[in-house]
Coordinates of C-alpha atoms in Angstrom, one line a residue:
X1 CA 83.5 -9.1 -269.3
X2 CA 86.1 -9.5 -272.2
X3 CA 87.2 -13.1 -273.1
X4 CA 90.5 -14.7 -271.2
X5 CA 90.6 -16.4 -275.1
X6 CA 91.9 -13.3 -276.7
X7 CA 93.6 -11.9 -279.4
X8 CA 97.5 -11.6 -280.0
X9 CA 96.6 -7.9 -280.2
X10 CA 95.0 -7.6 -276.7
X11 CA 97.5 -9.5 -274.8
X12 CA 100.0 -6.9 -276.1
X13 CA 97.5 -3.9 -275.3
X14 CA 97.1 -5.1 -272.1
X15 CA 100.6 -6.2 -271.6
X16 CA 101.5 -2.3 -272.9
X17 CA 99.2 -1.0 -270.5
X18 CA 100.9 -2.4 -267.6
X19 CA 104.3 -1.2 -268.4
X20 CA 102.3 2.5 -268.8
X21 CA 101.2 2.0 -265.1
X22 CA 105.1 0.8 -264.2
X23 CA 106.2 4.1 -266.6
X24 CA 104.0 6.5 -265.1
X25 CA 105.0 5.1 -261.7
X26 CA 108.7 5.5 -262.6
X27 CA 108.3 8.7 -264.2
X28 CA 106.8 10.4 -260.8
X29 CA 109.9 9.6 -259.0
X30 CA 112.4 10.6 -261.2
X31 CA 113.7 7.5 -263.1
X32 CA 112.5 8.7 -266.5
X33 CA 113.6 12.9 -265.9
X34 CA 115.4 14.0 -269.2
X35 CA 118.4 15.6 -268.4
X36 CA 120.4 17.3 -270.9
X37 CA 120.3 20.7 -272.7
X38 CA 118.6 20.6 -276.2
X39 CA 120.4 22.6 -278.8
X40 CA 117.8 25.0 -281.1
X41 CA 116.3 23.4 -283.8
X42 CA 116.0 25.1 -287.6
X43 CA 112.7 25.9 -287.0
X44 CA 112.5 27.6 -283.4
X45 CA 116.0 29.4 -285.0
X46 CA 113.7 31.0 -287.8
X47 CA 111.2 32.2 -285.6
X48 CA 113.7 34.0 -282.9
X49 CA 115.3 35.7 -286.5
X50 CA 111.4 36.8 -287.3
X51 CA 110.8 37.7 -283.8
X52 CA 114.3 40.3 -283.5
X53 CA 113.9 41.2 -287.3
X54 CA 113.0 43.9 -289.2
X55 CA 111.1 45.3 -292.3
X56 CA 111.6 48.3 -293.6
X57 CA 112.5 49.7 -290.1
X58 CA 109.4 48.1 -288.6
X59 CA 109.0 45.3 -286.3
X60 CA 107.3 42.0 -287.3
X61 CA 104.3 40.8 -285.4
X62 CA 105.0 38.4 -282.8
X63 CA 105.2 34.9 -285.0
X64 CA 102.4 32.9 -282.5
X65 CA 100.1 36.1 -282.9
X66 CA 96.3 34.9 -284.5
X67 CA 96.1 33.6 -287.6
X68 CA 94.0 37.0 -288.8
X69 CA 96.4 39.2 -287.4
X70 CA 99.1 37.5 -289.2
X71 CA 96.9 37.6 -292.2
X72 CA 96.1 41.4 -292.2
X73 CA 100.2 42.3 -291.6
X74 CA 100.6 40.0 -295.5
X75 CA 97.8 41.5 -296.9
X76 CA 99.1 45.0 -296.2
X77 CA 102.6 44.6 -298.0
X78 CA 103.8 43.8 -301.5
X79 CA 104.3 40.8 -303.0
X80 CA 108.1 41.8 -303.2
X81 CA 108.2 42.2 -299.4
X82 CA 106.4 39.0 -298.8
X83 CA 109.2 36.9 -301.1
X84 CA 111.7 38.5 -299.0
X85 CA 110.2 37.0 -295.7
X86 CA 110.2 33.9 -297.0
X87 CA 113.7 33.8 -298.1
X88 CA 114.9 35.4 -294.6
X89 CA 112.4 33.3 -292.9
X90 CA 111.7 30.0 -294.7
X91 CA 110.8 27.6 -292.0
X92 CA 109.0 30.4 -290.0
X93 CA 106.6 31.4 -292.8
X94 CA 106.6 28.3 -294.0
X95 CA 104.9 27.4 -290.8
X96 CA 102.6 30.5 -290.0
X97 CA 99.1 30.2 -289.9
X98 CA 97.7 33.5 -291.1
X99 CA 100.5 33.2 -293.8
X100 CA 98.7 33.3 -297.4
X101 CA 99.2 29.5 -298.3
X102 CA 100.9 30.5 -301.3
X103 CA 103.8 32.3 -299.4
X104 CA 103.9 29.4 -297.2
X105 CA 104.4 27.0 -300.2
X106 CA 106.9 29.5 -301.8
X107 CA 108.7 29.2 -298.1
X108 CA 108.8 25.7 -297.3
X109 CA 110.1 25.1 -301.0
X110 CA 113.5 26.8 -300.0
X111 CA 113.1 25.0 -296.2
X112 CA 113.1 21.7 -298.0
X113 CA 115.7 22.7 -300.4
X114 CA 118.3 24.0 -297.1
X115 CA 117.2 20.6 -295.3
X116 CA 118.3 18.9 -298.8
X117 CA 121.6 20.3 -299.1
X118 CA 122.5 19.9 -295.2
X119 CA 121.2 15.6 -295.6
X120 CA 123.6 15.6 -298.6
X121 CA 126.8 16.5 -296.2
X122 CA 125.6 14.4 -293.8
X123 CA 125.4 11.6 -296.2
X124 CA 129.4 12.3 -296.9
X125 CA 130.0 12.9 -293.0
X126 CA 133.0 10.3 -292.3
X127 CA 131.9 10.5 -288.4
X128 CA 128.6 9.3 -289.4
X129 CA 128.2 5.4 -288.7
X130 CA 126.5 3.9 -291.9
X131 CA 122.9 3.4 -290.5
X132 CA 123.1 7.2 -290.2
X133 CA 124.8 8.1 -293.8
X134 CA 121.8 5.9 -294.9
X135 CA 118.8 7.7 -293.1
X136 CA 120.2 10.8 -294.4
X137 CA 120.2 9.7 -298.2
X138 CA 116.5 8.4 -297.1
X139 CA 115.7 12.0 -296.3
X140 CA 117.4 13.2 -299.3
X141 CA 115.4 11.1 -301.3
X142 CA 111.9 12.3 -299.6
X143 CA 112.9 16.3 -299.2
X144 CA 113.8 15.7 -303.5
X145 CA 109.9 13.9 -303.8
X146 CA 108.1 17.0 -301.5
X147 CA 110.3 19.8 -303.9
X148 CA 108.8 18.0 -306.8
X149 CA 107.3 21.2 -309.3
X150 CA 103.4 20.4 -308.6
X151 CA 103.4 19.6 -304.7
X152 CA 101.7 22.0 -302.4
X153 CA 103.8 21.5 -299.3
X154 CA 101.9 23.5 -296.7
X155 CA 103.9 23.0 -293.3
X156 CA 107.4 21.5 -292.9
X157 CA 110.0 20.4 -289.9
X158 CA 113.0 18.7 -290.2
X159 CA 113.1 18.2 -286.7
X160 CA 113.6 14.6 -285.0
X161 CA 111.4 12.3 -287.0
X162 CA 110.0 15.6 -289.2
X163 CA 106.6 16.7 -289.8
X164 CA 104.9 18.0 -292.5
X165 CA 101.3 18.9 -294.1
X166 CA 101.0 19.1 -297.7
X167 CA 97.8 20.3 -300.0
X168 CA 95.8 18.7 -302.6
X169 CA 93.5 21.2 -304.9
X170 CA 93.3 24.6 -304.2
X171 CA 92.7 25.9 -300.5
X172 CA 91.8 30.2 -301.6
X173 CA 89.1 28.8 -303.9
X174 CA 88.0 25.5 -302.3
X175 CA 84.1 25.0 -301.6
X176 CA 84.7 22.4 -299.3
X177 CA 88.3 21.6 -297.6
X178 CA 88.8 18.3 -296.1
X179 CA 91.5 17.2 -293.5
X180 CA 93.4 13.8 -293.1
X181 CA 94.7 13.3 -289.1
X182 CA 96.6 10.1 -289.3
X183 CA 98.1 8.0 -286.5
X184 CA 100.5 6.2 -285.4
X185 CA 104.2 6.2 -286.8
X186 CA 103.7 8.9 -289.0
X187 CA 106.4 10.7 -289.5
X188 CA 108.4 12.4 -292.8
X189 CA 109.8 8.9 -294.1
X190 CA 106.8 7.3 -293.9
X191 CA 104.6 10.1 -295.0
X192 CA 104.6 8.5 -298.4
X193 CA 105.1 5.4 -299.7
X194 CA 105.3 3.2 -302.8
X195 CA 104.4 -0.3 -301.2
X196 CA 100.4 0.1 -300.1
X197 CA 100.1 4.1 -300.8
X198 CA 96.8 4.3 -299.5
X199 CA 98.1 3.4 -296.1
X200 CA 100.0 6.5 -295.8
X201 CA 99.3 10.4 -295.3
X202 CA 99.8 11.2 -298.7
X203 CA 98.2 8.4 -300.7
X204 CA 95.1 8.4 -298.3
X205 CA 94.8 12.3 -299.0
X206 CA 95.5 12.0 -302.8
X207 CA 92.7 9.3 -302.8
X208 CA 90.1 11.4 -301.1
X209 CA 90.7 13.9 -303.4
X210 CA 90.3 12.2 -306.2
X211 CA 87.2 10.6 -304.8
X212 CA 85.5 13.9 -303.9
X213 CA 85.8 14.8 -307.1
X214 CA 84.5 11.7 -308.5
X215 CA 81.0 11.9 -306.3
X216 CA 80.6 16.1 -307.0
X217 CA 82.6 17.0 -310.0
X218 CA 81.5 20.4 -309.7
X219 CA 82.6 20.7 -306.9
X220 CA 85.9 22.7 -305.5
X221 CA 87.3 20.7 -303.4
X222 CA 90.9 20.9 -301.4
X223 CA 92.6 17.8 -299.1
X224 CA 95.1 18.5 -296.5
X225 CA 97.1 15.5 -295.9
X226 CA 98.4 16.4 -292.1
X227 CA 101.2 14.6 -290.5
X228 CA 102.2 18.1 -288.7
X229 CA 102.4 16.6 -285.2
X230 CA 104.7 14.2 -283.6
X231 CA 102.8 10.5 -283.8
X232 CA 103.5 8.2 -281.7
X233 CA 105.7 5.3 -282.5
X234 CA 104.2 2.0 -283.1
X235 CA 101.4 0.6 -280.9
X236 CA 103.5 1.4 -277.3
X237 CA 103.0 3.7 -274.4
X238 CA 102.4 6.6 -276.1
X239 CA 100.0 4.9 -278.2
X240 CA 98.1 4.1 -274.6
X241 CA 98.4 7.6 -273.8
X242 CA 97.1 10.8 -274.7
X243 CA 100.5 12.8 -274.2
X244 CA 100.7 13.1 -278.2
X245 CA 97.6 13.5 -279.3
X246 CA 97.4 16.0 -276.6
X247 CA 100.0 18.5 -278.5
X248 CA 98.4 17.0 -282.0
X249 CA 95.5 18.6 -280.7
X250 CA 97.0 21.8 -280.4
X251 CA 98.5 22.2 -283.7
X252 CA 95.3 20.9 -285.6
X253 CA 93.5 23.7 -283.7
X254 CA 96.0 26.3 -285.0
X255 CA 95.9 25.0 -288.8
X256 CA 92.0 25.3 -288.7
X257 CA 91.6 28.5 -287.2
X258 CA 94.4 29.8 -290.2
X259 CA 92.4 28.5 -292.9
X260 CA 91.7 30.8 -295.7
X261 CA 88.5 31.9 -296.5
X262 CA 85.0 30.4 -294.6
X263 CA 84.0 27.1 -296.6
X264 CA 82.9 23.9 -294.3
X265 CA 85.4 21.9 -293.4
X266 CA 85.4 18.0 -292.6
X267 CA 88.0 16.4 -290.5
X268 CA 89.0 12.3 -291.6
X269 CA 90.6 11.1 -288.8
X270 CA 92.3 7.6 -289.1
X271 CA 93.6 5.6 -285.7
X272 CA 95.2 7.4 -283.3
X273 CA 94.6 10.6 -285.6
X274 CA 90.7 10.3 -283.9
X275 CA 92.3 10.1 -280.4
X276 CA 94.0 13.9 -281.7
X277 CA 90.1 15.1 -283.3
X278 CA 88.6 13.8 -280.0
X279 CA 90.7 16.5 -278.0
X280 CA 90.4 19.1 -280.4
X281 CA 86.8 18.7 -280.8
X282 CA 86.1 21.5 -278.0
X283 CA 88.2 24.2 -279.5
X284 CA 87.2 23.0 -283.6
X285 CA 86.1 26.5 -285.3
X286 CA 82.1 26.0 -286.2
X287 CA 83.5 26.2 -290.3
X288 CA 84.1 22.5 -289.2
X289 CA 81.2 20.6 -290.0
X290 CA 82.2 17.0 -289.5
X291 CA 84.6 14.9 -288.0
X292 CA 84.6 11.0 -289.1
X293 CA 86.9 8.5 -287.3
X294 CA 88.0 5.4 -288.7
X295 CA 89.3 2.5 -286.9
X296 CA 89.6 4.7 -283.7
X297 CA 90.8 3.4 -280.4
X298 CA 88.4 5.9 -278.6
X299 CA 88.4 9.6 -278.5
X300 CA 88.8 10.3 -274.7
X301 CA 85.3 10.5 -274.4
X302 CA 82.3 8.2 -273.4
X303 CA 80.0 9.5 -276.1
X304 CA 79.5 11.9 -279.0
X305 CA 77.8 14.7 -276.7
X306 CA 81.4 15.0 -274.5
X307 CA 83.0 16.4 -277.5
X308 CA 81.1 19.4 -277.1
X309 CA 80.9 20.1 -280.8
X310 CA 78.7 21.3 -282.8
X311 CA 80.1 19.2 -285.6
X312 CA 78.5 16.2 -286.8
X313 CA 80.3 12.9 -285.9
X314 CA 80.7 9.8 -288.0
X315 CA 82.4 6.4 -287.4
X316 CA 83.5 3.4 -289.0
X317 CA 85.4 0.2 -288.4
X318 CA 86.1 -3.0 -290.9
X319 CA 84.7 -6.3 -289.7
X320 CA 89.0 -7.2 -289.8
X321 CA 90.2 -4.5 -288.0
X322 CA 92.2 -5.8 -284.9
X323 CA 91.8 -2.4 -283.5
X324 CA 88.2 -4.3 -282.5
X325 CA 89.8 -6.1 -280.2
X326 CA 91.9 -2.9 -277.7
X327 CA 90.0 -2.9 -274.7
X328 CA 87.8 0.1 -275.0
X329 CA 88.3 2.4 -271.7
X330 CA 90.0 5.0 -270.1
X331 CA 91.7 4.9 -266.4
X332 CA 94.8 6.9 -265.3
X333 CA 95.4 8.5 -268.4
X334 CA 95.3 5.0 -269.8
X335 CA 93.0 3.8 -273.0
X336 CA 91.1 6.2 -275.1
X337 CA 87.1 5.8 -274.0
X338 CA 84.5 4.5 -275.4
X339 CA 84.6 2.5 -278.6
X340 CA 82.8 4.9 -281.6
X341 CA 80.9 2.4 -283.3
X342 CA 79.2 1.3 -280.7
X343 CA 75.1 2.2 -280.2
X344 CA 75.5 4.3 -276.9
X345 CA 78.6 6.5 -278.2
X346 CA 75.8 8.1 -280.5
X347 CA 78.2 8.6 -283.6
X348 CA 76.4 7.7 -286.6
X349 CA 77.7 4.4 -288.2
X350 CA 79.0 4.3 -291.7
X351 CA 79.7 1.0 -293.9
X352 CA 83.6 0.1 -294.2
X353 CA 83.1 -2.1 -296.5
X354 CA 86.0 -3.3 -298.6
X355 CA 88.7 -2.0 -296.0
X356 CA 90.4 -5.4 -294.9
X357 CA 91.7 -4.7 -292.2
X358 CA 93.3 -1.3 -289.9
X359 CA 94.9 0.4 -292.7
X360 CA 92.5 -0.1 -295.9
X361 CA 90.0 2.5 -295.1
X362 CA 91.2 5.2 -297.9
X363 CA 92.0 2.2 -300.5
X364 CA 89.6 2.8 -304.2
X365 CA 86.9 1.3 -304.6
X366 CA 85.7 0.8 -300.8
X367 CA 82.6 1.6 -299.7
X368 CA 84.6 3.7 -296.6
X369 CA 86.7 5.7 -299.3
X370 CA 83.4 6.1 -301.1
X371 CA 81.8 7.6 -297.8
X372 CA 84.6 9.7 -296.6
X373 CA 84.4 11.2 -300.0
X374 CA 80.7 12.3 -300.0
X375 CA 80.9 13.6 -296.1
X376 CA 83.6 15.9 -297.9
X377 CA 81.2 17.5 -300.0
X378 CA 78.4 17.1 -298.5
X379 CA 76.1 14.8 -300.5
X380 CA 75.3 13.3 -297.1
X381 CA 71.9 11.8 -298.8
X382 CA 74.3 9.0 -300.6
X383 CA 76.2 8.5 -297.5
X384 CA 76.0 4.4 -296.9
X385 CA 75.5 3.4 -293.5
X386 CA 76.6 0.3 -291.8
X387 CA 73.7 -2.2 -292.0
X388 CA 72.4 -2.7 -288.9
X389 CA 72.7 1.4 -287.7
X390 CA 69.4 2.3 -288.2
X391 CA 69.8 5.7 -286.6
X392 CA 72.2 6.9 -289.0
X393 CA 69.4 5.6 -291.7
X394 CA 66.9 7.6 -289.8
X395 CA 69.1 10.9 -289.9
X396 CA 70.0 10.5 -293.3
X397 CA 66.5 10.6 -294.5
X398 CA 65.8 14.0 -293.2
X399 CA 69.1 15.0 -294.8
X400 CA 70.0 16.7 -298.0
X401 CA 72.6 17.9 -299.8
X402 CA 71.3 21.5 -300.2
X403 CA 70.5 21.4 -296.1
X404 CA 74.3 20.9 -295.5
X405 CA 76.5 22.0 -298.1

């Protein structure tokens, strides 16, 4: 039975799960129907050019054909050919899985410069009120950051709120790849930040890979940071719901199964980002050998064996993380499941220690950053689990580096 003295953050959980029932209710009978045409967006424009155009006389495969398909039509041309795609094509190849990440960098460069150009005549737009002038010279300002010369920008969409993936390390060549999902309000103006970086897609990737390289400097190691779905915004309905992570899901799917090469991959999924990993479990390829949540909300399921993945599953949670005190539970499409630290989920329980609070989990020096690092490369053996999970002690002492790797 859960406390009636509770937390500012349950009241509004449960407040926000009301209006979801009053939502869903309203929704069925027509109240919330979007009407309207949408106009094309720059990216689903690029992929009807690829899909009527032309090289050399031939057709182009189908842009949503497999990820090796895709790869085997690159491999077979020249690298002039493949430049001249990604000029024709920028956003399209930019966002191709089965596109050699390098063309895809090479695309999304020009994508981000075209965005750039078309935010600076917003920003001079007359008809634009000033709150919109100024979230154009906001975008400005973060397409001119993601063009800088040494960033590795792997997907991109200036769409809505925007969405966009970007690479740390070297993906062809990478032992062991490792993949941030993060959660809520993540979007391309918040992918980086200045104040608290580590709280962000791009600081909590740039951390891990720093830190994976600190605990196996020999190593290869790459770190997607991956804010290429829409996220939710702020702790609301969608939070509640899985309708997000549902497409999230999807898209995460689709990255994986494009990866170059066959190294292990571990998934780090932060927030809501676990409620997207839970979904996508089923469908993971088996290259992905882990999936560690941090202050998760649930992942749809009841315990580790619905996820139906072969995949080992970790979980951790600070002692002052108010996600601790969501209601863990799922009815009507409503909650996320089970809580992941707890005994019966069956995740194995890592120390957070150092994370203060819902966002701190990638910050240096933390025992979770520290953890996350060595699930990335495997040195499971100096993995430190929280102190009172003596099952993830027990499996841990049957497990070695050179079992794993």
């Amino acid at each position: 039975m859960i406390s009636f003295e509770t937390s500012p953050h349950l009241t509004v959980w449960r407040a926000l799960l009301a209006l979801a029932v009053v939502f869903v209710m309203l929704a069925t009978t027509g109240w919330s129907a979007v009407r309207g045409h949408r106009e094309t967006t720059a990216l689903q424009a690029s992929l009807s050019a690829w899909e009527h155009g032309r090289l050399h006389g031939h057709r182009l495969p189908a842009p949503d054909a497999s990820p090796a398909r895709l790869s085997r039509f690159f491999a077979s041309l020249g690298a002039q050919d493949r430049s001249r795609l990604a000029r024709r094509y920028p956003l399209a190849v930019g966002n191709m899985n089965g596109a050699p990440v390098k063309l895809r960098y090479q695309a999304n460069r020009i994508a981000l410069r075209q965005a750039r150009e078309a935010e600076l005549k917003r920003m001079r737009d007359s008809r634009l009120t000033p709150a919109g002038q100024q979230e154009a010279g906001r975008r400005v300002h973060r397409y001119t950051a993601l063009m800088a010369k040494d960033r590795q920008i792997l997907a991109f969409d200036p769409e809505g709120t925007g969405r966009v993936a970007e690479v740390f390390g070297d993906l062809r060549t990478a032992e062991r790849i490792s993949v941030v999902v993060p959660g809520v309000d993540t979007h391309l103006l918040t992918f980086q930040r200045t104040y608290r970086p580590y709280s962000a897609p791009h600081g909590m990737a740039r951390a891990l890979y720093k830190a994976e390289r600190t605990v196996a400097p020999g190593t290869r190691t790459a770190v997607i940071a991956w804010a290429d779905y829409t996220a939710p915004s702020g702790v609301g309905m969608d939070a509640a719901t899985a309708m997000r992570a549902k497409e999230g899901a999807v898209r995460l799917n689709r990255l994986l199964h494009g990866l170059p090469g066959a190294s292990s991959v571990a998934l780090f999924c932060h927030s809501y980002g676990s409620v997207v990993c839970g979904l996508a479990a089923r469908g993971l390829p088996h290259r992905v050998s882990d999936i560690a949540v941090a202050a998760s909300p649930g992942m749809r399921v009841e315990k580790v064996s619905q996820l139906r993945t072969s995949a080992r599953v970790w979980a951790m949670r600070d002692a002052t993380d108010w996600i601790q005190d969501v209601p863990y539970l799922e009815f009507g499409g409503l909650g996320h499941g089970a809580d992941p630290v707890s005994p019966a989920f069956g995740a194995r329980v890592l120390s957070a220690r150092g994370a203060k609070g819902h966002a701190g989990y990638f910050e240096p020096g933390t025992d979770s950053l520290t953890n996350l690092a060595e699930i990335g490369v495997g040195a499971y053996g100096s993995v430190r689990c929280a102190h009172d999970d003596d099952r993830c002690r027990a499996d841990l002492s049957g497990m070695t580096t050179a079992e794993h790797a």
